[in-house]
Amino acid sequence: MMHPGARLRAVIFDLDGTLVDTADDFIPVVQQLREECGHQPMDAQRIRSQVSNGSRALVKLALDISEEDSRFERFRQRLLDLYAAILGSHATLYPGVDNLLEQLANRGIAWGIATNKPREYTVPLLKKLALSPGSVVCPDDVTHAKPHPESLHKVCKELLCETKDAVYLGDHLRDIEAGKRAGMYTIAAAYGYIEDGDSASRWDADVIAAQSEELGGLLFPESELAYA
């Protein structure tokens, strides 16, 4: 896809690992679950790399069990309860994102969120961070979660924007696939939660952001804006 250029009307973000760094909420939660089950702490980077894959992936990682294990749902609910208790306590916007959102507002460009994070955790997190996107679409709101493009179409509809005039940013292959299927220009957030053995260069995104501070220059390539 070509960058929308002067037609840019909306920027849509994935949440965890793209807009907000939530790993420092999940790391202690996984470690506590492991402790409760008699396991030693594990390397924090292994946990960080799985955050974008959600609670099921984190339980599998934490306890080395499959979803077929009769205890799996009980452990998953315990992880979610632990997360809910500290949700947003350590989460922060990625560097430069606050200034980027201010620049979008100054340019009259709408922004929204399309995430696979359930609404019951998404809304409190956004409130904690004082974020007010024009549209937030969670898996609860659609029939098909990403990589299906339904959530991106819904955000664009709510932002009164054609998909060709929007950009989608995400830190996982499923995000880039969803964006491409929706006919959107895509930016791979290589600074996010990338699994061991994976690389944003494999996702066929239109462009890659190695650092969050690069997003302004990628969204507005005609200017040399600094988001320090």
mmCIF file of the C-alpha atoms, coordinates in Angstrom:
data_MODEL
# 
_entry.id   MODEL 
# 
loop_
_atom_site.group_PDB 
_atom_site.id 
_atom_site.type_symbol 
_atom_site.label_atom_id 
_atom_site.label_alt_id 
_atom_site.label_comp_id 
_atom_site.label_asym_id 
_atom_site.label_entity_id 
_atom_site.label_seq_id 
_atom_site.pdbx_PDB_ins_code 
_atom_site.Cartn_x 
_atom_site.Cartn_y 
_atom_site.Cartn_z 
_atom_site.occupancy 
_atom_site.B_iso_or_equiv 
_atom_site.pdbx_formal_charge 
_atom_site.auth_seq_id 
_atom_site.auth_comp_id 
_atom_site.auth_asym_id 
_atom_site.auth_atom_id 
_atom_site.pdbx_PDB_model_num 
ATOM 1   C CA . MET A 1 1   ? 0.000   0.000   0.000  1.00 0.00 ? 1   MET A CA 1 
ATOM 2   C CA . MET A 1 2   ? 1.013   3.603   -0.574 1.00 0.00 ? 2   MET A CA 1 
ATOM 3   C CA . HIS A 1 3   ? 1.177   5.933   2.413  1.00 0.00 ? 3   HIS A CA 1 
ATOM 4   C CA . PRO A 1 4   ? -2.040  8.033   2.466  1.00 0.00 ? 4   PRO A CA 1 
ATOM 5   C CA . GLY A 1 5   ? 0.045   11.208  2.552  1.00 0.00 ? 5   GLY A CA 1 
ATOM 6   C CA . ALA A 1 6   ? -2.089  14.326  2.722  1.00 0.00 ? 6   ALA A CA 1 
ATOM 7   C CA . ARG A 1 7   ? -5.224  12.123  2.729  1.00 0.00 ? 7   ARG A CA 1 
ATOM 8   C CA . LEU A 1 8   ? -4.328  10.679  6.159  1.00 0.00 ? 8   LEU A CA 1 
ATOM 9   C CA . ARG A 1 9   ? -7.479  10.876  8.276  1.00 0.00 ? 9   ARG A CA 1 
ATOM 10  C CA . ALA A 1 10  ? -6.906  8.339   11.054 1.00 0.00 ? 10  ALA A CA 1 
ATOM 11  C CA . VAL A 1 11  ? -4.185  6.423   12.852 1.00 0.00 ? 11  VAL A CA 1 
ATOM 12  C CA . ILE A 1 12  ? -5.197  3.147   14.475 1.00 0.00 ? 12  ILE A CA 1 
ATOM 13  C CA . PHE A 1 13  ? -3.069  1.406   17.070 1.00 0.00 ? 13  PHE A CA 1 
ATOM 14  C CA . ASP A 1 14  ? -2.867  -2.046  18.491 1.00 0.00 ? 14  ASP A CA 1 
ATOM 15  C CA . LEU A 1 15  ? -2.768  -1.646  22.289 1.00 0.00 ? 15  LEU A CA 1 
ATOM 16  C CA . ASP A 1 16  ? -0.303  -3.885  24.164 1.00 0.00 ? 16  ASP A CA 1 
ATOM 17  C CA . GLY A 1 17  ? 3.181   -3.642  22.689 1.00 0.00 ? 17  GLY A CA 1 
ATOM 18  C CA . THR A 1 18  ? 2.343   -0.816  20.277 1.00 0.00 ? 18  THR A CA 1 
ATOM 19  C CA . LEU A 1 19  ? 0.636   2.066   22.047 1.00 0.00 ? 19  LEU A CA 1 
ATOM 20  C CA . VAL A 1 20  ? 1.205   1.000   25.662 1.00 0.00 ? 20  VAL A CA 1 
ATOM 21  C CA . ASP A 1 21  ? 3.972   -1.003  27.299 1.00 0.00 ? 21  ASP A CA 1 
ATOM 22  C CA . THR A 1 22  ? 1.998   -3.298  29.615 1.00 0.00 ? 22  THR A CA 1 
ATOM 23  C CA . ALA A 1 23  ? 4.647   -5.958  30.165 1.00 0.00 ? 23  ALA A CA 1 
ATOM 24  C CA . ASP A 1 24  ? 5.579   -4.661  33.608 1.00 0.00 ? 24  ASP A CA 1 
ATOM 25  C CA . ASP A 1 25  ? 2.029   -5.435  34.729 1.00 0.00 ? 25  ASP A CA 1 
ATOM 26  C CA . PHE A 1 26  ? 2.150   -8.973  33.369 1.00 0.00 ? 26  PHE A CA 1 
ATOM 27  C CA . ILE A 1 27  ? 5.642   -9.972  34.498 1.00 0.00 ? 27  ILE A CA 1 
ATOM 28  C CA . PRO A 1 28  ? 4.863   -9.964  38.255 1.00 0.00 ? 28  PRO A CA 1 
ATOM 29  C CA . VAL A 1 29  ? 1.508   -11.639 37.588 1.00 0.00 ? 29  VAL A CA 1 
ATOM 30  C CA . VAL A 1 30  ? 3.150   -14.548 35.764 1.00 0.00 ? 30  VAL A CA 1 
ATOM 31  C CA . GLN A 1 31  ? 5.835   -14.809 38.420 1.00 0.00 ? 31  GLN A CA 1 
ATOM 32  C CA . GLN A 1 32  ? 3.214   -14.932 41.176 1.00 0.00 ? 32  GLN A CA 1 
ATOM 33  C CA . LEU A 1 33  ? 1.251   -17.625 39.361 1.00 0.00 ? 33  LEU A CA 1 
ATOM 34  C CA . ARG A 1 34  ? 4.438   -19.647 39.052 1.00 0.00 ? 34  ARG A CA 1 
ATOM 35  C CA . GLU A 1 35  ? 5.201   -19.180 42.737 1.00 0.00 ? 35  GLU A CA 1 
ATOM 36  C CA . GLU A 1 36  ? 1.703   -20.317 43.716 1.00 0.00 ? 36  GLU A CA 1 
ATOM 37  C CA . CYS A 1 37  ? 2.249   -23.467 41.666 1.00 0.00 ? 37  CYS A CA 1 
ATOM 38  C CA . GLY A 1 38  ? 5.647   -24.194 43.223 1.00 0.00 ? 38  GLY A CA 1 
ATOM 39  C CA . HIS A 1 39  ? 7.857   -22.910 40.378 1.00 0.00 ? 39  HIS A CA 1 
ATOM 40  C CA . GLN A 1 40  ? 10.891  -20.657 40.535 1.00 0.00 ? 40  GLN A CA 1 
ATOM 41  C CA . PRO A 1 41  ? 10.824  -17.223 38.830 1.00 0.00 ? 41  PRO A CA 1 
ATOM 42  C CA . MET A 1 42  ? 11.480  -17.304 35.106 1.00 0.00 ? 42  MET A CA 1 
ATOM 43  C CA . ASP A 1 43  ? 13.382  -14.909 32.855 1.00 0.00 ? 43  ASP A CA 1 
ATOM 44  C CA . ALA A 1 44  ? 11.324  -11.724 32.535 1.00 0.00 ? 44  ALA A CA 1 
ATOM 45  C CA . GLN A 1 45  ? 12.180  -11.316 28.851 1.00 0.00 ? 45  GLN A CA 1 
ATOM 46  C CA . ARG A 1 46  ? 10.446  -14.609 28.052 1.00 0.00 ? 46  ARG A CA 1 
ATOM 47  C CA . ILE A 1 47  ? 7.272   -13.245 29.631 1.00 0.00 ? 47  ILE A CA 1 
ATOM 48  C CA . ARG A 1 48  ? 7.598   -9.901  27.854 1.00 0.00 ? 48  ARG A CA 1 
ATOM 49  C CA . SER A 1 49  ? 7.820   -11.583 24.456 1.00 0.00 ? 49  SER A CA 1 
ATOM 50  C CA . GLN A 1 50  ? 4.470   -13.343 24.991 1.00 0.00 ? 50  GLN A CA 1 
ATOM 51  C CA . VAL A 1 51  ? 2.365   -10.441 26.282 1.00 0.00 ? 51  VAL A CA 1 
ATOM 52  C CA . SER A 1 52  ? 0.796   -9.703  22.875 1.00 0.00 ? 52  SER A CA 1 
ATOM 53  C CA . ASN A 1 53  ? -0.412  -13.304 22.651 1.00 0.00 ? 53  ASN A CA 1 
ATOM 54  C CA . GLY A 1 54  ? -2.768  -12.934 25.605 1.00 0.00 ? 54  GLY A CA 1 
ATOM 55  C CA . SER A 1 55  ? -3.651  -14.843 28.733 1.00 0.00 ? 55  SER A CA 1 
ATOM 56  C CA . ARG A 1 56  ? -3.687  -18.315 27.203 1.00 0.00 ? 56  ARG A CA 1 
ATOM 57  C CA . ALA A 1 57  ? -0.147  -17.965 25.904 1.00 0.00 ? 57  ALA A CA 1 
ATOM 58  C CA . LEU A 1 58  ? 1.015   -16.607 29.259 1.00 0.00 ? 58  LEU A CA 1 
ATOM 59  C CA . VAL A 1 59  ? -0.472  -19.540 31.168 1.00 0.00 ? 59  VAL A CA 1 
ATOM 60  C CA . LYS A 1 60  ? 1.139   -22.008 28.770 1.00 0.00 ? 60  LYS A CA 1 
ATOM 61  C CA . LEU A 1 61  ? 4.455   -20.251 29.213 1.00 0.00 ? 61  LEU A CA 1 
ATOM 62  C CA . ALA A 1 62  ? 4.163   -19.891 32.982 1.00 0.00 ? 62  ALA A CA 1 
ATOM 63  C CA . LEU A 1 63  ? 3.186   -23.466 33.783 1.00 0.00 ? 63  LEU A CA 1 
ATOM 64  C CA . ASP A 1 64  ? 4.213   -25.393 30.664 1.00 0.00 ? 64  ASP A CA 1 
ATOM 65  C CA . ILE A 1 65  ? 0.760   -26.910 30.244 1.00 0.00 ? 65  ILE A CA 1 
ATOM 66  C CA . SER A 1 66  ? -1.604  -27.214 27.303 1.00 0.00 ? 66  SER A CA 1 
ATOM 67  C CA . GLU A 1 67  ? -5.159  -25.983 26.959 1.00 0.00 ? 67  GLU A CA 1 
ATOM 68  C CA . GLU A 1 68  ? -6.302  -29.604 27.152 1.00 0.00 ? 68  GLU A CA 1 
ATOM 69  C CA . ASP A 1 69  ? -5.130  -29.807 30.771 1.00 0.00 ? 69  ASP A CA 1 
ATOM 70  C CA . SER A 1 70  ? -8.179  -29.916 33.063 1.00 0.00 ? 70  SER A CA 1 
ATOM 71  C CA . ARG A 1 71  ? -6.618  -27.207 35.255 1.00 0.00 ? 71  ARG A CA 1 
ATOM 72  C CA . PHE A 1 72  ? -5.949  -24.779 32.416 1.00 0.00 ? 72  PHE A CA 1 
ATOM 73  C CA . GLU A 1 73  ? -9.043  -22.568 32.710 1.00 0.00 ? 73  GLU A CA 1 
ATOM 74  C CA . ARG A 1 74  ? -8.678  -22.373 36.479 1.00 0.00 ? 74  ARG A CA 1 
ATOM 75  C CA . PHE A 1 75  ? -5.089  -21.192 36.109 1.00 0.00 ? 75  PHE A CA 1 
ATOM 76  C CA . ARG A 1 76  ? -6.044  -18.759 33.357 1.00 0.00 ? 76  ARG A CA 1 
ATOM 77  C CA . GLN A 1 77  ? -8.749  -17.210 35.523 1.00 0.00 ? 77  GLN A CA 1 
ATOM 78  C CA . ARG A 1 78  ? -6.286  -16.913 38.395 1.00 0.00 ? 78  ARG A CA 1 
ATOM 79  C CA . LEU A 1 79  ? -3.841  -15.097 36.107 1.00 0.00 ? 79  LEU A CA 1 
ATOM 80  C CA . LEU A 1 80  ? -6.596  -12.731 34.962 1.00 0.00 ? 80  LEU A CA 1 
ATOM 81  C CA . ASP A 1 81  ? -7.654  -12.054 38.552 1.00 0.00 ? 81  ASP A CA 1 
ATOM 82  C CA . LEU A 1 82  ? -4.075  -11.245 39.502 1.00 0.00 ? 82  LEU A CA 1 
ATOM 83  C CA . TYR A 1 83  ? -3.787  -8.961  36.475 1.00 0.00 ? 83  TYR A CA 1 
ATOM 84  C CA . ALA A 1 84  ? -7.062  -7.170  37.238 1.00 0.00 ? 84  ALA A CA 1 
ATOM 85  C CA . ALA A 1 85  ? -5.794  -6.384  40.732 1.00 0.00 ? 85  ALA A CA 1 
ATOM 86  C CA . ILE A 1 86  ? -2.793  -4.423  39.425 1.00 0.00 ? 86  ILE A CA 1 
ATOM 87  C CA . LEU A 1 87  ? -4.005  -3.437  35.945 1.00 0.00 ? 87  LEU A CA 1 
ATOM 88  C CA . GLY A 1 88  ? -2.287  -0.270  34.798 1.00 0.00 ? 88  GLY A CA 1 
ATOM 89  C CA . SER A 1 89  ? -0.095  0.052   37.886 1.00 0.00 ? 89  SER A CA 1 
ATOM 90  C CA . HIS A 1 90  ? 3.120   -0.195  35.886 1.00 0.00 ? 90  HIS A CA 1 
ATOM 91  C CA . ALA A 1 91  ? 1.899   0.294   32.295 1.00 0.00 ? 91  ALA A CA 1 
ATOM 92  C CA . THR A 1 92  ? 3.173   3.337   30.420 1.00 0.00 ? 92  THR A CA 1 
ATOM 93  C CA . LEU A 1 93  ? 2.902   4.884   26.981 1.00 0.00 ? 93  LEU A CA 1 
ATOM 94  C CA . TYR A 1 94  ? 5.892   4.087   24.825 1.00 0.00 ? 94  TYR A CA 1 
ATOM 95  C CA . PRO A 1 95  ? 8.431   6.923   24.568 1.00 0.00 ? 95  PRO A CA 1 
ATOM 96  C CA . GLY A 1 96  ? 7.243   9.731   22.316 1.00 0.00 ? 96  GLY A CA 1 
ATOM 97  C CA . VAL A 1 97  ? 3.680   8.454   21.985 1.00 0.00 ? 97  VAL A CA 1 
ATOM 98  C CA . ASP A 1 98  ? 2.194   11.186  24.175 1.00 0.00 ? 98  ASP A CA 1 
ATOM 99  C CA . ASN A 1 99  ? 3.692   13.832  21.901 1.00 0.00 ? 99  ASN A CA 1 
ATOM 100 C CA . LEU A 1 100 ? 2.574   11.907  18.832 1.00 0.00 ? 100 LEU A CA 1 
ATOM 101 C CA . LEU A 1 101 ? -1.038  11.868  20.056 1.00 0.00 ? 101 LEU A CA 1 
ATOM 102 C CA . GLU A 1 102 ? -0.815  15.601  20.681 1.00 0.00 ? 102 GLU A CA 1 
ATOM 103 C CA . GLN A 1 103 ? 0.473   16.110  17.137 1.00 0.00 ? 103 GLN A CA 1 
ATOM 104 C CA . LEU A 1 104 ? -2.428  14.068  15.730 1.00 0.00 ? 104 LEU A CA 1 
ATOM 105 C CA . ALA A 1 105 ? -4.853  16.298  17.610 1.00 0.00 ? 105 ALA A CA 1 
ATOM 106 C CA . ASN A 1 106 ? -3.129  19.418  16.305 1.00 0.00 ? 106 ASN A CA 1 
ATOM 107 C CA . ARG A 1 107 ? -3.411  18.132  12.747 1.00 0.00 ? 107 ARG A CA 1 
ATOM 108 C CA . GLY A 1 108 ? -7.063  17.158  13.141 1.00 0.00 ? 108 GLY A CA 1 
ATOM 109 C CA . ILE A 1 109 ? -6.278  13.470  12.584 1.00 0.00 ? 109 ILE A CA 1 
ATOM 110 C CA . ALA A 1 110 ? -8.439  11.006  14.494 1.00 0.00 ? 110 ALA A CA 1 
ATOM 111 C CA . TRP A 1 111 ? -6.974  8.030   16.299 1.00 0.00 ? 111 TRP A CA 1 
ATOM 112 C CA . GLY A 1 112 ? -8.373  4.782   17.581 1.00 0.00 ? 112 GLY A CA 1 
ATOM 113 C CA . ILE A 1 113 ? -7.505  1.354   18.945 1.00 0.00 ? 113 ILE A CA 1 
ATOM 114 C CA . ALA A 1 114 ? -8.143  -2.118  17.524 1.00 0.00 ? 114 ALA A CA 1 
ATOM 115 C CA . THR A 1 115 ? -7.045  -4.724  20.043 1.00 0.00 ? 115 THR A CA 1 
ATOM 116 C CA . ASN A 1 116 ? -7.541  -8.372  20.913 1.00 0.00 ? 116 ASN A CA 1 
ATOM 117 C CA . LYS A 1 117 ? -7.511  -7.390  24.606 1.00 0.00 ? 117 LYS A CA 1 
ATOM 118 C CA . PRO A 1 118 ? -10.983 -7.882  26.156 1.00 0.00 ? 118 PRO A CA 1 
ATOM 119 C CA . ARG A 1 119 ? -12.944 -4.723  26.897 1.00 0.00 ? 119 ARG A CA 1 
ATOM 120 C CA . GLU A 1 120 ? -13.105 -5.415  30.639 1.00 0.00 ? 120 GLU A CA 1 
ATOM 121 C CA . TYR A 1 121 ? -9.334  -4.868  30.784 1.00 0.00 ? 121 TYR A CA 1 
ATOM 122 C CA . THR A 1 122 ? -8.948  -2.365  27.944 1.00 0.00 ? 122 THR A CA 1 
ATOM 123 C CA . VAL A 1 123 ? -11.296 0.313   29.272 1.00 0.00 ? 123 VAL A CA 1 
ATOM 124 C CA . PRO A 1 124 ? -9.827  0.491   32.815 1.00 0.00 ? 124 PRO A CA 1 
ATOM 125 C CA . LEU A 1 125 ? -6.314  0.613   31.352 1.00 0.00 ? 125 LEU A CA 1 
ATOM 126 C CA . LEU A 1 126 ? -7.167  3.531   29.079 1.00 0.00 ? 126 LEU A CA 1 
ATOM 127 C CA . LYS A 1 127 ? -8.850  5.319   31.971 1.00 0.00 ? 127 LYS A CA 1 
ATOM 128 C CA . LYS A 1 128 ? -5.794  4.804   34.162 1.00 0.00 ? 128 LYS A CA 1 
ATOM 129 C CA . LEU A 1 129 ? -3.590  6.322   31.456 1.00 0.00 ? 129 LEU A CA 1 
ATOM 130 C CA . ALA A 1 130 ? -6.064  9.148   30.737 1.00 0.00 ? 130 ALA A CA 1 
ATOM 131 C CA . LEU A 1 131 ? -6.361  8.164   27.072 1.00 0.00 ? 131 LEU A CA 1 
ATOM 132 C CA . SER A 1 132 ? -9.455  9.080   25.053 1.00 0.00 ? 132 SER A CA 1 
ATOM 133 C CA . PRO A 1 133 ? -9.319  7.561   21.559 1.00 0.00 ? 133 PRO A CA 1 
ATOM 134 C CA . GLY A 1 134 ? -12.100 8.286   19.133 1.00 0.00 ? 134 GLY A CA 1 
ATOM 135 C CA . SER A 1 135 ? -12.857 4.593   18.794 1.00 0.00 ? 135 SER A CA 1 
ATOM 136 C CA . VAL A 1 136 ? -11.925 1.457   20.720 1.00 0.00 ? 136 VAL A CA 1 
ATOM 137 C CA . VAL A 1 137 ? -12.740 -1.956  19.271 1.00 0.00 ? 137 VAL A CA 1 
ATOM 138 C CA . CYS A 1 138 ? -12.113 -5.094  21.339 1.00 0.00 ? 138 CYS A CA 1 
ATOM 139 C CA . PRO A 1 139 ? -12.815 -8.745  20.509 1.00 0.00 ? 139 PRO A CA 1 
ATOM 140 C CA . ASP A 1 140 ? -16.090 -8.411  22.441 1.00 0.00 ? 140 ASP A CA 1 
ATOM 141 C CA . ASP A 1 141 ? -17.280 -5.951  19.799 1.00 0.00 ? 141 ASP A CA 1 
ATOM 142 C CA . VAL A 1 142 ? -16.758 -8.076  16.685 1.00 0.00 ? 142 VAL A CA 1 
ATOM 143 C CA . THR A 1 143 ? -17.497 -11.531 15.373 1.00 0.00 ? 143 THR A CA 1 
ATOM 144 C CA . HIS A 1 144 ? -13.909 -12.150 14.262 1.00 0.00 ? 144 HIS A CA 1 
ATOM 145 C CA . ALA A 1 145 ? -10.774 -11.035 16.115 1.00 0.00 ? 145 ALA A CA 1 
ATOM 146 C CA . LYS A 1 146 ? -7.539  -10.075 14.362 1.00 0.00 ? 146 LYS A CA 1 
ATOM 147 C CA . PRO A 1 147 ? -6.047  -11.122 11.970 1.00 0.00 ? 147 PRO A CA 1 
ATOM 148 C CA . HIS A 1 148 ? -9.531  -10.774 10.508 1.00 0.00 ? 148 HIS A CA 1 
ATOM 149 C CA . PRO A 1 149 ? -9.961  -7.130  9.388  1.00 0.00 ? 149 PRO A CA 1 
ATOM 150 C CA . GLU A 1 150 ? -13.423 -6.700  10.941 1.00 0.00 ? 150 GLU A CA 1 
ATOM 151 C CA . SER A 1 151 ? -12.149 -4.673  13.912 1.00 0.00 ? 151 SER A CA 1 
ATOM 152 C CA . LEU A 1 152 ? -10.252 -2.286  11.642 1.00 0.00 ? 152 LEU A CA 1 
ATOM 153 C CA . HIS A 1 153 ? -13.281 -1.734  9.448  1.00 0.00 ? 153 HIS A CA 1 
ATOM 154 C CA . LYS A 1 154 ? -15.327 -0.998  12.571 1.00 0.00 ? 154 LYS A CA 1 
ATOM 155 C CA . VAL A 1 155 ? -12.819 1.533   13.921 1.00 0.00 ? 155 VAL A CA 1 
ATOM 156 C CA . CYS A 1 156 ? -12.651 3.308   10.571 1.00 0.00 ? 156 CYS A CA 1 
ATOM 157 C CA . LYS A 1 157 ? -16.447 3.436   10.370 1.00 0.00 ? 157 LYS A CA 1 
ATOM 158 C CA . GLU A 1 158 ? -16.619 4.960   13.854 1.00 0.00 ? 158 GLU A CA 1 
ATOM 159 C CA . LEU A 1 159 ? -13.917 7.481   12.935 1.00 0.00 ? 159 LEU A CA 1 
ATOM 160 C CA . LEU A 1 160 ? -15.725 8.346   9.677  1.00 0.00 ? 160 LEU A CA 1 
ATOM 161 C CA . CYS A 1 161 ? -12.688 7.327   7.667  1.00 0.00 ? 161 CYS A CA 1 
ATOM 162 C CA . GLU A 1 162 ? -12.050 5.116   4.648  1.00 0.00 ? 162 GLU A CA 1 
ATOM 163 C CA . THR A 1 163 ? -9.497  2.376   5.304  1.00 0.00 ? 163 THR A CA 1 
ATOM 164 C CA . LYS A 1 164 ? -7.324  3.653   2.459  1.00 0.00 ? 164 LYS A CA 1 
ATOM 165 C CA . ASP A 1 165 ? -6.987  6.940   4.339  1.00 0.00 ? 165 ASP A CA 1 
ATOM 166 C CA . ALA A 1 166 ? -5.876  5.292   7.595  1.00 0.00 ? 166 ALA A CA 1 
ATOM 167 C CA . VAL A 1 167 ? -2.708  3.716   8.965  1.00 0.00 ? 167 VAL A CA 1 
ATOM 168 C CA . TYR A 1 168 ? -2.574  0.710   11.297 1.00 0.00 ? 168 TYR A CA 1 
ATOM 169 C CA . LEU A 1 169 ? 0.291   0.031   13.703 1.00 0.00 ? 169 LEU A CA 1 
ATOM 170 C CA . GLY A 1 170 ? 0.918   -3.276  15.449 1.00 0.00 ? 170 GLY A CA 1 
ATOM 171 C CA . ASP A 1 171 ? 3.609   -5.427  17.016 1.00 0.00 ? 171 ASP A CA 1 
ATOM 172 C CA . HIS A 1 172 ? 2.511   -8.846  15.731 1.00 0.00 ? 172 HIS A CA 1 
ATOM 173 C CA . LEU A 1 173 ? 2.067   -10.585 12.415 1.00 0.00 ? 173 LEU A CA 1 
ATOM 174 C CA . ARG A 1 174 ? -1.687  -10.781 13.062 1.00 0.00 ? 174 ARG A CA 1 
ATOM 175 C CA . ASP A 1 175 ? -1.831  -6.973  13.217 1.00 0.00 ? 175 ASP A CA 1 
ATOM 176 C CA . ILE A 1 176 ? -0.075  -6.512  9.910  1.00 0.00 ? 176 ILE A CA 1 
ATOM 177 C CA . GLU A 1 177 ? -2.213  -9.207  8.288  1.00 0.00 ? 177 GLU A CA 1 
ATOM 178 C CA . ALA A 1 178 ? -5.370  -7.504  9.556  1.00 0.00 ? 178 ALA A CA 1 
ATOM 179 C CA . GLY A 1 179 ? -4.208  -4.133  8.262  1.00 0.00 ? 179 GLY A CA 1 
ATOM 180 C CA . LYS A 1 180 ? -3.301  -5.467  4.842  1.00 0.00 ? 180 LYS A CA 1 
ATOM 181 C CA . ARG A 1 181 ? -6.599  -7.347  4.545  1.00 0.00 ? 181 ARG A CA 1 
ATOM 182 C CA . ALA A 1 182 ? -8.406  -4.123  5.395  1.00 0.00 ? 182 ALA A CA 1 
ATOM 183 C CA . GLY A 1 183 ? -6.510  -2.282  2.638  1.00 0.00 ? 183 GLY A CA 1 
ATOM 184 C CA . MET A 1 184 ? -4.572  -0.098  5.035  1.00 0.00 ? 184 MET A CA 1 
ATOM 185 C CA . TYR A 1 185 ? -1.002  1.172   5.124  1.00 0.00 ? 185 TYR A CA 1 
ATOM 186 C CA . THR A 1 186 ? 0.751   -0.759  7.901  1.00 0.00 ? 186 THR A CA 1 
ATOM 187 C CA . ILE A 1 187 ? 3.570   0.013   10.316 1.00 0.00 ? 187 ILE A CA 1 
ATOM 188 C CA . ALA A 1 188 ? 5.229   -2.829  12.219 1.00 0.00 ? 188 ALA A CA 1 
ATOM 189 C CA . ALA A 1 189 ? 6.136   -1.887  15.782 1.00 0.00 ? 189 ALA A CA 1 
ATOM 190 C CA . ALA A 1 190 ? 9.411   -3.781  16.079 1.00 0.00 ? 190 ALA A CA 1 
ATOM 191 C CA . TYR A 1 191 ? 9.955   -2.234  19.519 1.00 0.00 ? 191 TYR A CA 1 
ATOM 192 C CA . GLY A 1 192 ? 7.012   -4.250  20.890 1.00 0.00 ? 192 GLY A CA 1 
ATOM 193 C CA . TYR A 1 193 ? 6.655   -7.817  22.104 1.00 0.00 ? 193 TYR A CA 1 
ATOM 194 C CA . ILE A 1 194 ? 8.380   -9.922  19.484 1.00 0.00 ? 194 ILE A CA 1 
ATOM 195 C CA . GLU A 1 195 ? 8.623   -13.652 20.126 1.00 0.00 ? 195 GLU A CA 1 
ATOM 196 C CA . ASP A 1 196 ? 11.976  -15.405 20.088 1.00 0.00 ? 196 ASP A CA 1 
ATOM 197 C CA . GLY A 1 197 ? 12.737  -16.528 16.554 1.00 0.00 ? 197 GLY A CA 1 
ATOM 198 C CA . ASP A 1 198 ? 10.365  -14.017 14.989 1.00 0.00 ? 198 ASP A CA 1 
ATOM 199 C CA . SER A 1 199 ? 11.179  -10.702 13.328 1.00 0.00 ? 199 SER A CA 1 
ATOM 200 C CA . ALA A 1 200 ? 9.064   -7.762  12.173 1.00 0.00 ? 200 ALA A CA 1 
ATOM 201 C CA . SER A 1 201 ? 10.957  -7.927  8.880  1.00 0.00 ? 201 SER A CA 1 
ATOM 202 C CA . ARG A 1 202 ? 9.053   -11.145 8.068  1.00 0.00 ? 202 ARG A CA 1 
ATOM 203 C CA . TRP A 1 203 ? 5.583   -9.629  8.324  1.00 0.00 ? 203 TRP A CA 1 
ATOM 204 C CA . ASP A 1 204 ? 5.545   -7.750  5.014  1.00 0.00 ? 204 ASP A CA 1 
ATOM 205 C CA . ALA A 1 205 ? 4.512   -4.463  6.637  1.00 0.00 ? 205 ALA A CA 1 
ATOM 206 C CA . ASP A 1 206 ? 4.795   -1.340  4.527  1.00 0.00 ? 206 ASP A CA 1 
ATOM 207 C CA . VAL A 1 207 ? 7.389   0.063   6.924  1.00 0.00 ? 207 VAL A CA 1 
ATOM 208 C CA . ILE A 1 208 ? 9.016   -0.902  10.233 1.00 0.00 ? 208 ILE A CA 1 
ATOM 209 C CA . ALA A 1 209 ? 9.450   1.280   13.325 1.00 0.00 ? 209 ALA A CA 1 
ATOM 210 C CA . ALA A 1 210 ? 12.492  0.060   15.240 1.00 0.00 ? 210 ALA A CA 1 
ATOM 211 C CA . GLN A 1 211 ? 11.762  2.522   18.045 1.00 0.00 ? 211 GLN A CA 1 
ATOM 212 C CA . SER A 1 212 ? 8.532   4.208   19.114 1.00 0.00 ? 212 SER A CA 1 
ATOM 213 C CA . GLU A 1 213 ? 10.212  7.601   18.708 1.00 0.00 ? 213 GLU A CA 1 
ATOM 214 C CA . GLU A 1 214 ? 10.314  6.928   14.945 1.00 0.00 ? 214 GLU A CA 1 
ATOM 215 C CA . LEU A 1 215 ? 6.540   6.821   14.542 1.00 0.00 ? 215 LEU A CA 1 
ATOM 216 C CA . GLY A 1 216 ? 6.102   10.548  13.912 1.00 0.00 ? 216 GLY A CA 1 
ATOM 217 C CA . GLY A 1 217 ? 8.567   10.548  11.047 1.00 0.00 ? 217 GLY A CA 1 
ATOM 218 C CA . LEU A 1 218 ? 6.912   7.478   9.522  1.00 0.00 ? 218 LEU A CA 1 
ATOM 219 C CA . LEU A 1 219 ? 3.401   8.886   9.818  1.00 0.00 ? 219 LEU A CA 1 
ATOM 220 C CA . PHE A 1 220 ? 4.398   12.344  8.578  1.00 0.00 ? 220 PHE A CA 1 
ATOM 221 C CA . PRO A 1 221 ? 7.370   11.693  6.287  1.00 0.00 ? 221 PRO A CA 1 
ATOM 222 C CA . GLU A 1 222 ? 7.154   15.195  4.808  1.00 0.00 ? 222 GLU A CA 1 
ATOM 223 C CA . SER A 1 223 ? 8.344   16.721  8.089  1.00 0.00 ? 223 SER A CA 1 
ATOM 224 C CA . GLU A 1 224 ? 11.183  16.180  10.489 1.00 0.00 ? 224 GLU A CA 1 
ATOM 225 C CA . LEU A 1 225 ? 9.193   16.094  13.707 1.00 0.00 ? 225 LEU A CA 1 
ATOM 226 C CA . ALA A 1 226 ? 10.914  15.077  16.908 1.00 0.00 ? 226 ALA A CA 1 
ATOM 227 C CA . TYR A 1 227 ? 9.057   13.011  19.476 1.00 0.00 ? 227 TYR A CA 1 
ATOM 228 C CA . ALA A 1 228 ? 11.644  12.889  22.230 1.00 0.00 ? 228 ALA A CA 1 
# 
